[in-house]
Amino acid sequence: MIEPHVPAPPGSPPSWGGPCGSGGPSGSSGPGGSGGSSGPEASARLPVRPAVGRFLVLAGVFVCAACGLVYELELVALASYLIGDSVTQASVVLSVMVFAMGIGSLAAKRLRGLAAAGFGALEAVLALVGGSSAMVLYAVFAWTGGWGGLWADGPRVLLVAFSLAIGVLIGAEVPLLMELIQRVRRQDPGGAVADLFAADYVGALVGGLAFPFVLLPFLGQLTGALLTGTVNAVVGAALVLGLFRRDLTRRARWLLLTANAVVLALLATATVLADDFERAARQAVYGQDVRVAVRTDVQEVVLTGDADGRPLDLFLDGRLRVRGSDERRYHEALVHPAMNGPHARVLVLGGGDGLAVREVLRHPGVRRVDVVELDPQLARLARQDPGLSTLNEHAYGDARVHVAPGDAFHRLRSTPSATYDVVISDLPDPSVTASTKLYSQEFYGLLRRVLAPDGRLVVHAGPVLAAPRAFWTVDATLRAAGLRTVAYRVAADDPGAAASDNGSASDAGTASGPAPGPAPGLEPEPDRATAALRAPRGWGFLLAARTAPTLRPDPAPPRPRTLTPDSLARDARDAARTRIPGLPPSTLVHPRY
């Protein structure tokens, strides 16, 4: 930890350490003097007045703190996107990084005698490691994520390694900066620590706000991290070479200048190549036939296929959302059983691709369909993209369809009671952290309120075989909200989706509901990236109502192509065999997925 200097007795002149110091603010060894003495307590020989020097050091602390927090948030965001489960990834990154900061702070005590040179070298390394972390992590995920075996955990191992390295480097900054600010103008340790941490915390605030509101939307994850590293290197080098250059030997100055020039050249080269790198990595993940790749305000949307006879696939944040070859089986199973009964007013939660809406509009008597979609740009793409709009049969062109962008939870709180005959919940799996509140007892209480007395609710509740506890927790939560349920499981019809039944990949997600993350252990098809294999062998659904619902398709035309009353009865029996009784419901304050 930091070992504070012992303050001089009241009224005595300051001593700047060492026998050569003459003391006094105007002496040759004073705060602004050119003479010096060795040892950690020697004053810095500054080219500016001490007050200006102190301000510059605190400004450097401010910028370095902002950069450090951006590195943290960048790792959390990219890990959540690549690996899934944002709570787990944030916990791993933050806990490992805080632990590593303690190690770095202790290790930096040995460098206090060379505080200026040590800080300059430290910032150069931190700029390179932090700035390149996103690109390296994405490269490992893209090019080795489908190798299986030990490589399957490559992104996780690399995430921990970067968290450790960046944490150690950030932690080492504090003792060195403490030494530098004391050498500029000596003050009591408590005041120095207060000034240092005030600048540090304000910088962290600015970095924390800049990442989601500036860097991520305008520059993206890769370029944002590289630019942050560039700023980090420039500020660190400028502070040391500009303010403390007289404390460095000629050789140390040249070494530091050369090291920073190399770091800046590497970061600049990576920035120039970032777009080409991202395109190559995207092809490695999704295959060669990427047709649309856009970053909306909410997520990354990628469309592949729909060319040369290839089925259209839709990926959201790297997770397979729609597999064109078997999406009809999923959407018919999701929609048609719930439409057996009055269905004039229908609410679709999620489903921005328009495919659930397509199935709803097949039924006569539908007068209004409200779609609550968090990402309005996805709904716009589903309306305008030729391939996706053809697949959803131009559902958004129907005058009965109304899109309401926003969060489903907040939307339902302002919806009047008994508004809808049917509610279709086409949301990500409950295991995806961002969706957990949409599978809570409070959320289902809101849905029960907006349902008509004889209304029905259908919930995509994740894969039954791979995650039976999560599936039956959704069932218990629906029942706790006052609804009666019937469960059913529908098998995927696409042979590629049945590549494995190991419980970690084949049932890890849905081809139309998002998969929770990469599919470790699967070998890629020769002409398809591993991301396309994140598909299930089946999907699990829960049909709910105030009274016991009847599981059968609407007997009125049109008939679904993939469902019959007999097949649904078998699907219900298959799901019932996996039942786990006695599970508690999930709530907002106690999520259980």
Coordinates of C-alpha atoms in Angstrom, one line a residue:
M1 CA 0.0 0.0 0.0
I2 CA 1.0 3.7 -0.2
E3 CA 3.5 4.6 2.4
P4 CA 2.9 8.4 3.2
H5 CA 5.7 10.8 3.9
V6 CA 6.0 11.9 7.5
P7 CA 5.0 15.6 7.7
A8 CA 7.4 18.1 9.0
P9 CA 6.7 19.7 12.4
P10 CA 4.6 22.8 12.3
G11 CA 6.5 26.0 11.4
S12 CA 9.6 24.2 10.1
P13 CA 10.7 24.8 6.5
P14 CA 10.0 21.9 4.1
S15 CA 12.8 19.5 3.4
W16 CA 13.1 18.0 0.0
G17 CA 15.1 14.9 1.0
G18 CA 18.8 14.4 0.6
P19 CA 21.7 16.3 1.8
C20 CA 21.9 18.6 -1.2
G21 CA 18.5 20.1 -0.7
S22 CA 18.7 23.7 0.5
G23 CA 15.0 23.8 1.4
G24 CA 12.5 26.6 0.9
P25 CA 10.3 27.2 -2.1
S26 CA 12.8 29.4 -3.9
G27 CA 15.8 27.2 -3.3
S28 CA 17.6 25.3 -5.9
S29 CA 16.0 22.1 -4.6
G30 CA 12.6 23.6 -3.9
P31 CA 9.4 22.8 -5.8
G32 CA 10.3 24.8 -8.9
G33 CA 14.1 24.7 -8.6
S34 CA 16.4 23.1 -11.1
G35 CA 18.7 21.5 -8.6
G36 CA 17.8 18.0 -7.4
S37 CA 18.5 15.2 -5.0
S38 CA 18.0 11.6 -5.2
G39 CA 15.5 9.5 -3.3
P40 CA 11.7 9.3 -3.4
E41 CA 11.3 12.5 -1.5
A42 CA 13.4 14.6 -3.9
S43 CA 11.5 17.4 -5.6
A44 CA 10.9 17.3 -9.3
R45 CA 12.7 19.8 -11.4
L46 CA 9.8 21.2 -13.3
P47 CA 9.7 23.5 -16.3
V48 CA 6.6 25.2 -14.9
R49 CA 5.5 26.6 -11.5
P50 CA 4.4 24.0 -8.9
A51 CA 0.8 25.0 -9.1
V52 CA 0.7 24.5 -12.8
G53 CA 2.5 21.2 -12.5
R54 CA 0.1 20.0 -9.8
F55 CA -2.8 20.9 -12.1
L56 CA -1.2 19.0 -15.0
V57 CA -0.7 15.9 -12.9
L58 CA -4.3 15.9 -11.7
A59 CA -5.4 16.4 -15.3
G60 CA -3.4 13.3 -16.2
V61 CA -5.0 11.4 -13.4
F62 CA -8.4 12.4 -14.8
V63 CA -7.7 11.2 -18.3
C64 CA -6.0 8.0 -17.2
A65 CA -9.0 7.1 -14.9
A66 CA -11.4 7.8 -17.8
C67 CA -9.4 5.5 -20.1
G68 CA -9.2 2.8 -17.4
L69 CA -12.9 2.6 -16.9
V70 CA -13.5 2.5 -20.7
Y71 CA -11.3 -0.6 -20.8
E72 CA -13.4 -2.2 -18.1
L73 CA -16.7 -1.4 -19.7
E74 CA -15.3 -2.5 -23.1
L75 CA -14.4 -5.9 -21.7
V76 CA -17.8 -6.3 -20.0
A77 CA -19.7 -5.3 -23.2
L78 CA -17.8 -7.5 -25.6
A79 CA -17.8 -10.5 -23.3
S80 CA -21.5 -10.2 -22.8
Y81 CA -21.9 -10.1 -26.6
L82 CA -19.5 -12.9 -27.4
I83 CA -20.1 -15.2 -24.4
G84 CA -23.5 -14.2 -23.0
D85 CA -24.9 -13.7 -19.5
S86 CA -24.0 -10.1 -18.8
V87 CA -24.2 -10.4 -15.0
T88 CA -21.7 -13.2 -15.0
Q89 CA -19.3 -11.5 -17.3
A90 CA -19.5 -8.2 -15.5
S91 CA -18.9 -10.0 -12.2
V92 CA -15.9 -11.8 -13.5
V93 CA -14.3 -8.7 -15.1
L94 CA -14.9 -6.3 -12.2
S95 CA -13.9 -8.7 -9.4
V96 CA -10.8 -9.9 -11.2
M97 CA -9.8 -6.3 -12.1
V98 CA -10.3 -5.0 -8.6
F99 CA -8.2 -7.9 -7.2
A100 CA -5.5 -7.2 -9.8
M101 CA -5.5 -3.5 -9.0
G102 CA -4.5 -4.4 -5.4
I103 CA -1.6 -6.5 -6.8
G104 CA -0.5 -3.7 -9.1
S105 CA -0.6 -1.2 -6.3
L106 CA 1.7 -3.3 -4.1
A107 CA 4.0 -4.1 -7.0
A108 CA 4.4 -0.4 -7.9
K109 CA 5.9 0.4 -4.5
R110 CA 9.2 -0.8 -5.9
L111 CA 9.1 1.7 -8.6
R112 CA 8.5 4.8 -6.5
G113 CA 12.1 5.8 -6.7
L114 CA 11.7 5.9 -10.5
A115 CA 8.2 7.3 -10.5
A116 CA 8.4 9.4 -13.6
A117 CA 10.0 6.7 -15.8
G118 CA 7.9 4.0 -14.3
F119 CA 4.6 5.9 -14.9
G120 CA 5.6 6.6 -18.5
A121 CA 6.4 3.0 -19.2
L122 CA 3.3 1.9 -17.4
E123 CA 1.0 4.1 -19.5
A124 CA 2.6 2.9 -22.8
V125 CA 1.9 -0.8 -21.9
L126 CA -1.6 0.0 -20.6
A127 CA -2.5 1.9 -23.8
L128 CA -1.3 -1.1 -25.9
V129 CA -3.0 -3.8 -23.8
G130 CA -6.2 -1.9 -23.2
G131 CA -6.5 -0.5 -26.6
S132 CA -6.0 -3.8 -28.4
S133 CA -8.0 -5.9 -25.9
A134 CA -11.3 -5.8 -27.8
M135 CA -9.7 -6.6 -31.2
V136 CA -7.8 -9.6 -29.8
L137 CA -10.8 -10.9 -27.9
Y138 CA -13.0 -10.7 -31.0
A139 CA -10.3 -12.3 -33.1
V140 CA -10.0 -15.3 -30.8
F141 CA -13.8 -15.7 -30.7
A142 CA -14.1 -15.4 -34.5
W143 CA -11.3 -17.6 -35.7
T144 CA -11.0 -20.2 -32.9
G145 CA -14.4 -20.2 -31.3
G146 CA -15.5 -23.3 -33.3
W147 CA -12.5 -25.4 -32.9
G148 CA -13.9 -27.2 -29.8
G149 CA -11.9 -28.9 -27.1
L150 CA -9.6 -26.7 -25.1
W151 CA -10.2 -23.8 -27.6
A152 CA -13.9 -23.7 -26.7
D153 CA -13.0 -21.7 -23.5
G154 CA -10.5 -19.5 -25.3
P155 CA -12.6 -16.3 -25.1
R156 CA -13.3 -16.8 -21.4
V157 CA -9.6 -17.5 -20.6
L158 CA -8.5 -14.4 -22.6
L159 CA -11.2 -12.3 -20.8
V160 CA -9.7 -13.2 -17.4
A161 CA -6.2 -12.6 -18.7
F162 CA -7.0 -9.1 -20.0
S163 CA -8.9 -8.3 -16.8
L164 CA -5.8 -9.3 -14.7
A165 CA -3.3 -7.4 -16.9
I166 CA -5.3 -4.2 -17.2
G167 CA -6.2 -4.3 -13.5
V168 CA -2.5 -4.7 -12.5
L169 CA -1.5 -1.8 -14.7
I170 CA -4.3 0.5 -13.4
G171 CA -3.6 -0.4 -9.8
A172 CA 0.1 0.5 -10.3
E173 CA -0.8 4.0 -11.4
V174 CA -1.9 5.1 -8.0
P175 CA 1.3 4.9 -6.0
L176 CA 3.3 6.4 -8.8
L177 CA 0.9 9.3 -9.3
M178 CA 0.9 9.8 -5.5
E179 CA 4.7 10.1 -5.6
L180 CA 4.7 12.4 -8.6
I181 CA 2.1 14.8 -7.1
Q182 CA 4.0 14.9 -3.8
R183 CA 7.2 15.7 -5.7
V184 CA 5.6 18.6 -7.5
R185 CA 4.4 20.2 -4.3
R186 CA 4.6 18.5 -0.9
Q187 CA 1.5 18.4 1.2
D188 CA 0.0 16.3 3.9
P189 CA -0.7 12.7 2.7
G190 CA -4.4 13.0 3.5
G191 CA -4.8 16.1 1.3
A192 CA -2.7 14.5 -1.5
V193 CA -4.8 11.3 -1.5
A194 CA -8.1 13.4 -1.5
D195 CA -6.9 15.4 -4.5
L196 CA -5.7 12.3 -6.3
F197 CA -8.8 10.3 -5.8
A198 CA -11.1 13.2 -6.6
A199 CA -9.5 13.6 -10.0
D200 CA -9.6 9.8 -10.4
Y201 CA -13.3 9.4 -9.6
V202 CA -14.4 12.3 -11.8
G203 CA -12.4 10.9 -14.6
A204 CA -14.1 7.5 -14.1
L205 CA -17.4 9.2 -14.3
V206 CA -16.6 10.9 -17.6
G207 CA -15.2 7.6 -19.0
G208 CA -18.2 5.7 -17.8
L209 CA -20.6 8.1 -19.5
A210 CA -18.5 8.5 -22.6
F211 CA -18.5 4.7 -23.4
P212 CA -22.2 4.1 -23.8
F213 CA -23.2 7.5 -25.2
V214 CA -20.2 8.5 -27.4
L215 CA -17.7 5.7 -28.0
L216 CA -20.0 2.7 -28.5
P217 CA -22.7 4.4 -30.8
F218 CA -20.3 6.5 -32.9
L219 CA -17.1 4.5 -33.0
G220 CA -18.1 0.9 -32.2
Q221 CA -16.3 -1.4 -29.8
L222 CA -13.1 -1.9 -31.7
T223 CA -12.4 1.6 -32.8
G224 CA -13.5 3.0 -29.5
A225 CA -11.0 0.9 -27.6
L226 CA -8.2 1.7 -30.0
L227 CA -8.9 5.5 -29.7
T228 CA -9.0 5.2 -25.9
G229 CA -5.6 3.5 -26.0
T230 CA -4.3 6.3 -28.2
V231 CA -5.5 9.0 -25.8
N232 CA -4.0 7.1 -22.9
A233 CA -0.6 6.8 -24.6
V234 CA -0.5 10.5 -25.6
V235 CA -1.4 11.8 -22.2
G236 CA 0.9 9.5 -20.3
A237 CA 3.9 10.4 -22.6
A238 CA 3.1 14.1 -22.6
L239 CA 2.9 14.2 -18.8
V240 CA 6.2 12.5 -18.2
L241 CA 8.2 13.8 -21.1
G242 CA 6.8 17.3 -20.8
L243 CA 6.6 17.8 -17.1
F244 CA 9.2 15.4 -15.6
R245 CA 11.7 15.2 -18.4
R246 CA 14.5 16.7 -16.2
D247 CA 14.1 13.7 -13.9
L248 CA 14.9 11.3 -16.7
T249 CA 18.3 10.5 -18.2
R250 CA 18.8 11.1 -21.9
R251 CA 18.6 7.4 -22.6
A252 CA 15.4 7.0 -20.6
R253 CA 13.8 9.9 -22.5
W254 CA 14.6 8.3 -25.9
L255 CA 13.5 4.8 -24.8
L256 CA 10.2 6.2 -23.5
L257 CA 9.7 8.3 -26.7
T258 CA 10.5 5.3 -28.9
A259 CA 8.2 3.0 -26.9
N260 CA 5.3 5.4 -27.2
A261 CA 5.9 6.0 -30.9
V262 CA 5.7 2.2 -31.5
V263 CA 2.5 1.9 -29.4
L264 CA 0.9 4.8 -31.2
A265 CA 1.9 3.4 -34.6
L266 CA 0.4 0.0 -33.7
L267 CA -2.8 1.5 -32.5
A268 CA -3.1 3.8 -35.5
T269 CA -2.5 0.9 -37.9
A270 CA -5.1 -1.2 -36.1
T271 CA -7.6 1.7 -36.3
V272 CA -7.1 2.0 -40.1
L273 CA -7.5 -1.7 -40.5
A274 CA -10.4 -2.0 -38.0
D275 CA -13.2 -2.0 -40.7
D276 CA -11.4 -4.7 -42.8
F277 CA -10.7 -6.7 -39.7
E278 CA -14.3 -6.5 -38.6
R279 CA -15.5 -7.7 -42.0
A280 CA -13.1 -10.6 -42.1
A281 CA -14.1 -11.6 -38.5
R282 CA -17.7 -11.3 -39.3
Q283 CA -17.3 -13.7 -42.3
A284 CA -15.4 -16.1 -40.0
V285 CA -18.3 -16.1 -37.6
Y286 CA -21.3 -16.0 -39.9
G287 CA -19.9 -17.4 -43.2
Q288 CA -19.2 -15.9 -46.6
D289 CA -22.7 -14.9 -47.5
V290 CA -23.2 -12.0 -45.0
R291 CA -25.7 -9.7 -46.8
V292 CA -26.6 -7.2 -44.2
A293 CA -24.6 -6.2 -41.1
V294 CA -25.8 -3.1 -39.2
R295 CA -25.3 -1.8 -35.7
T296 CA -28.5 -0.4 -34.4
D297 CA -28.9 1.6 -31.1
V298 CA -29.7 -1.7 -29.4
Q299 CA -27.8 -4.5 -31.0
E300 CA -25.9 -5.8 -34.0
V301 CA -28.1 -7.2 -36.7
V302 CA -26.7 -9.6 -39.4
L303 CA -28.6 -11.2 -42.2
T304 CA -27.0 -14.1 -44.2
G305 CA -28.2 -16.2 -47.1
D306 CA -31.2 -15.4 -49.3
A307 CA -28.8 -15.7 -52.2
D308 CA -28.2 -18.6 -54.6
G309 CA -31.0 -20.5 -52.9
R310 CA -29.5 -20.3 -49.4
P311 CA -32.2 -19.8 -46.6
L312 CA -32.2 -16.5 -44.8
D313 CA -30.7 -16.5 -41.3
L314 CA -31.0 -13.6 -38.9
F315 CA -28.5 -13.0 -36.1
L316 CA -28.9 -10.6 -33.3
D317 CA -25.7 -9.8 -31.3
G318 CA -24.1 -12.9 -32.6
R319 CA -27.0 -15.3 -31.7
L320 CA -29.1 -17.1 -34.2
R321 CA -32.5 -15.6 -34.1
V322 CA -34.1 -16.9 -37.3
R323 CA -33.1 -20.0 -39.3
G324 CA -35.0 -19.7 -42.6
S325 CA -35.1 -23.4 -43.2
D326 CA -37.2 -24.2 -40.1
E327 CA -38.5 -20.8 -38.7
R328 CA -42.1 -21.7 -39.8
R329 CA -42.1 -24.7 -37.5
Y330 CA -41.2 -22.4 -34.6
H331 CA -43.6 -19.6 -35.4
E332 CA -46.6 -21.8 -36.1
A333 CA -46.0 -23.6 -32.8
L334 CA -45.7 -20.2 -31.0
V335 CA -48.8 -18.5 -32.6
H336 CA -51.5 -21.0 -33.7
P337 CA -52.4 -22.7 -30.4
A338 CA -52.9 -19.3 -28.7
M339 CA -55.2 -18.2 -31.6
N340 CA -57.8 -20.9 -30.7
G341 CA -60.5 -18.6 -29.4
P342 CA -61.3 -14.9 -29.7
H343 CA -58.4 -13.1 -31.3
A344 CA -59.5 -9.7 -32.6
R345 CA -56.9 -7.8 -30.5
V346 CA -53.4 -9.3 -30.4
L347 CA -50.2 -8.1 -28.7
V348 CA -46.8 -9.4 -29.9
L349 CA -43.9 -8.8 -27.5
G350 CA -40.6 -8.9 -29.3
G351 CA -40.9 -10.5 -32.8
G352 CA -39.5 -7.5 -34.6
D353 CA -38.6 -9.7 -37.5
G354 CA -42.4 -9.8 -38.4
L355 CA -42.6 -13.6 -38.6
A356 CA -44.9 -14.1 -35.6
V357 CA -47.0 -11.2 -37.0
R358 CA -47.2 -13.1 -40.3
E359 CA -48.8 -16.1 -38.6
V360 CA -51.2 -13.9 -36.6
L361 CA -52.5 -12.2 -39.8
R362 CA -53.4 -15.6 -41.3
H363 CA -56.3 -15.9 -38.9
P364 CA -59.6 -14.3 -39.9
G365 CA -61.1 -11.9 -37.4
V366 CA -57.9 -10.2 -36.4
R367 CA -58.6 -6.5 -36.2
R368 CA -55.5 -5.0 -34.6
V369 CA -51.9 -6.3 -33.9
D370 CA -49.7 -4.3 -31.6
V371 CA -46.0 -5.1 -31.8
V372 CA -43.8 -3.9 -28.8
E373 CA -40.2 -4.1 -30.1
L374 CA -37.2 -2.7 -28.2
D375 CA -35.3 -2.2 -31.4
P376 CA -37.3 -0.2 -33.9
Q377 CA -34.5 -0.4 -36.5
L378 CA -35.0 -4.2 -36.6
A379 CA -38.7 -3.7 -37.4
R380 CA -37.7 -1.2 -40.1
L381 CA -35.3 -3.7 -41.6
A382 CA -38.0 -6.3 -41.5
R383 CA -40.2 -4.0 -43.5
Q384 CA -37.7 -2.8 -46.0
D385 CA -35.2 -5.7 -46.6
P386 CA -36.3 -7.7 -49.6
G387 CA -35.4 -11.1 -48.2
L388 CA -36.8 -10.6 -44.7
S389 CA -39.9 -8.8 -45.9
T390 CA -40.6 -11.6 -48.3
L391 CA -40.1 -14.2 -45.5
N392 CA -42.6 -12.3 -43.3
E393 CA -44.9 -11.9 -46.3
H394 CA -44.8 -8.1 -45.9
A395 CA -46.6 -8.3 -42.5
Y396 CA -45.6 -4.7 -41.6
G397 CA -47.4 -3.4 -44.7
D398 CA -50.8 -4.5 -43.2
A399 CA -52.7 -1.5 -41.9
R400 CA -53.8 -3.6 -38.8
V401 CA -50.2 -3.8 -37.6
H402 CA -48.9 -1.1 -35.3
V403 CA -45.3 -1.0 -34.0
A404 CA -44.6 0.5 -30.6
P405 CA -40.9 0.8 -29.9
G406 CA -39.8 0.5 -26.3
D407 CA -39.5 -1.7 -23.3
A408 CA -42.3 -4.3 -22.9
F409 CA -42.4 -3.9 -19.1
H410 CA -42.9 -0.2 -19.1
R411 CA -45.4 -0.4 -22.0
L412 CA -47.6 -2.9 -20.1
R413 CA -47.7 -0.7 -17.0
S414 CA -49.6 2.0 -19.0
T415 CA -51.8 -0.4 -20.9
P416 CA -55.5 -0.5 -19.8
S417 CA -56.9 -3.7 -18.4
A418 CA -58.5 -6.4 -20.6
T419 CA -57.1 -4.8 -23.8
Y420 CA -56.0 -7.9 -25.6
D421 CA -57.5 -11.3 -26.5
V422 CA -54.1 -12.9 -27.3
V423 CA -50.6 -12.0 -26.1
I424 CA -47.6 -13.7 -27.8
S425 CA -44.4 -13.4 -25.9
D426 CA -41.6 -13.9 -28.5
L427 CA -38.8 -12.9 -26.3
P428 CA -35.2 -14.1 -25.7
D429 CA -34.7 -17.0 -23.4
P430 CA -34.9 -16.3 -19.6
S431 CA -31.3 -17.3 -19.3
V432 CA -30.3 -14.2 -21.2
T433 CA -29.9 -11.6 -18.4
A434 CA -31.4 -8.7 -20.2
S435 CA -34.7 -10.7 -20.5
T436 CA -34.9 -12.0 -16.9
K437 CA -37.4 -9.3 -15.8
L438 CA -39.7 -10.2 -18.7
Y439 CA -40.0 -13.7 -17.2
S440 CA -40.8 -12.4 -13.7
Q441 CA -44.0 -12.8 -11.6
E442 CA -44.5 -9.1 -11.7
F443 CA -44.3 -9.0 -15.5
Y444 CA -46.8 -11.9 -15.8
G445 CA -49.1 -10.1 -13.4
L446 CA -49.1 -7.2 -15.8
L447 CA -49.9 -9.6 -18.7
R448 CA -52.7 -11.1 -16.8
R449 CA -54.2 -7.7 -16.2
V450 CA -54.1 -6.7 -19.9
L451 CA -55.7 -10.0 -21.0
A452 CA -59.4 -10.2 -21.6
P453 CA -61.2 -12.6 -19.3
D454 CA -61.1 -15.4 -21.9
G455 CA -57.7 -14.3 -23.3
R456 CA -54.7 -16.5 -23.8
L457 CA -51.0 -15.9 -23.4
V458 CA -48.2 -18.0 -25.0
V459 CA -44.6 -17.7 -23.8
H460 CA -41.5 -18.9 -25.5
A461 CA -39.8 -20.3 -22.4
G462 CA -36.5 -21.6 -23.7
P463 CA -35.3 -25.1 -24.5
V464 CA -36.9 -27.9 -22.5
L465 CA -34.2 -30.5 -22.7
A466 CA -31.1 -28.4 -22.1
A467 CA -32.6 -26.1 -19.4
P468 CA -35.5 -27.9 -17.8
R469 CA -35.2 -26.0 -14.5
A470 CA -35.4 -22.6 -16.2
F471 CA -38.3 -23.8 -18.3
W472 CA -40.3 -25.1 -15.4
T473 CA -39.4 -22.0 -13.4
V474 CA -41.2 -20.0 -16.0
D475 CA -44.2 -22.3 -15.6
A476 CA -44.1 -21.8 -11.8
T477 CA -43.9 -18.1 -12.3
L478 CA -46.9 -18.0 -14.6
R479 CA -48.9 -20.0 -12.0
A480 CA -47.8 -17.7 -9.2
A481 CA -49.2 -14.8 -11.3
G482 CA -52.7 -16.5 -11.3
L483 CA -52.6 -18.2 -14.7
R484 CA -53.2 -21.8 -15.6
T485 CA -50.7 -23.4 -18.0
V486 CA -50.0 -26.2 -20.4
A487 CA -46.5 -26.9 -21.6
Y488 CA -45.4 -28.3 -25.0
R489 CA -42.2 -28.9 -26.8
V490 CA -41.8 -28.8 -30.6
A491 CA -38.8 -30.4 -32.3
A492 CA -36.8 -28.5 -34.9
D493 CA -37.1 -29.9 -38.4
D494 CA -33.8 -28.7 -39.8
P495 CA -31.1 -31.4 -39.9
G496 CA -28.3 -28.9 -39.1
A497 CA -30.1 -28.1 -35.9
A498 CA -29.9 -31.7 -34.8
A499 CA -26.2 -32.0 -35.0
S500 CA -25.9 -32.6 -31.3
D501 CA -27.9 -33.2 -28.2
N502 CA -25.3 -32.5 -25.6
G503 CA -27.4 -30.1 -23.7
S504 CA -25.0 -27.2 -24.2
A505 CA -25.5 -26.4 -27.9
S506 CA -28.3 -28.2 -29.6
D507 CA -30.8 -27.0 -27.0
A508 CA -29.0 -23.9 -26.0
G509 CA -31.2 -21.5 -27.7
T510 CA -33.8 -21.1 -30.4
A511 CA -33.6 -20.6 -34.1
S512 CA -36.2 -17.9 -33.7
G513 CA -35.7 -17.0 -30.0
P514 CA -32.1 -16.0 -29.3
A515 CA -29.5 -18.5 -28.3
P516 CA -27.7 -17.6 -25.0
G517 CA -24.3 -17.8 -26.4
P518 CA -21.7 -19.7 -28.5
A519 CA -22.0 -23.4 -29.0
P520 CA -18.8 -24.9 -27.7
G521 CA -17.9 -28.4 -28.9
L522 CA -19.7 -28.3 -32.2
E523 CA -17.8 -28.8 -35.5
P524 CA -18.7 -26.2 -38.1
E525 CA -20.4 -27.2 -41.3
P526 CA -18.0 -26.9 -44.3
D527 CA -19.8 -23.9 -45.7
R528 CA -21.3 -22.3 -42.6
A529 CA -19.7 -20.5 -39.7
T530 CA -20.1 -21.9 -36.2
A531 CA -22.5 -19.1 -35.3
A532 CA -25.1 -20.7 -37.6
L533 CA -24.9 -23.9 -35.5
R534 CA -26.3 -22.2 -32.4
A535 CA -29.6 -23.7 -33.0
P536 CA -31.8 -26.1 -31.0
R537 CA -33.3 -29.4 -31.6
G538 CA -36.5 -28.1 -30.2
W539 CA -38.3 -25.2 -28.5
G540 CA -40.4 -25.1 -25.4
F541 CA -43.6 -23.1 -25.0
L542 CA -46.2 -22.5 -22.3
L543 CA -49.8 -21.7 -23.1
A544 CA -51.5 -19.8 -20.3
A545 CA -54.9 -18.4 -19.4
R546 CA -57.1 -17.7 -16.4
T547 CA -58.8 -21.0 -16.8
A548 CA -57.2 -24.3 -18.0
P549 CA -56.2 -23.7 -21.7
T550 CA -56.9 -26.2 -24.4
L551 CA -53.9 -27.1 -26.5
R552 CA -54.9 -27.4 -30.1
P553 CA -54.7 -25.2 -33.2
D554 CA -57.5 -23.0 -34.2
P555 CA -60.0 -25.3 -36.1
A556 CA -60.9 -22.5 -38.5
P557 CA -58.8 -22.1 -41.6
P558 CA -56.0 -21.6 -42.3
R559 CA -54.5 -24.8 -41.1
P560 CA -50.9 -24.7 -39.9
R561 CA -48.5 -26.6 -42.1
T562 CA -46.5 -28.2 -39.3
L563 CA -49.0 -28.7 -36.5
T564 CA -51.9 -31.0 -35.9
P565 CA -54.0 -31.8 -32.8
D566 CA -52.3 -35.1 -32.5
S567 CA -48.8 -33.7 -32.8
L568 CA -49.5 -31.1 -30.2
A569 CA -50.8 -33.7 -27.8
R570 CA -47.5 -35.6 -28.3
D571 CA -45.6 -32.4 -27.8
A572 CA -47.4 -31.8 -24.5
R573 CA -46.6 -35.3 -23.3
D574 CA -42.9 -34.9 -24.2
A575 CA -42.7 -31.7 -22.2
A576 CA -44.5 -33.1 -19.3
R577 CA -41.9 -35.9 -18.9
T578 CA -39.3 -33.3 -18.0
R579 CA -41.4 -31.5 -15.3
I580 CA -39.5 -30.5 -12.2
P581 CA -42.1 -29.9 -9.4
G582 CA -41.9 -27.5 -6.5
L583 CA -39.8 -24.8 -8.1
P584 CA -40.3 -21.3 -6.6
P585 CA -41.3 -18.4 -9.0
S586 CA -38.9 -15.8 -10.3
T587 CA -39.4 -12.2 -9.2
L588 CA -37.7 -8.9 -10.0
V589 CA -35.8 -8.9 -6.7
H590 CA -35.0 -12.6 -6.7
P591 CA -34.5 -13.9 -10.3
R592 CA -34.1 -17.7 -10.5
Y593 CA -33.0 -18.3 -14.0

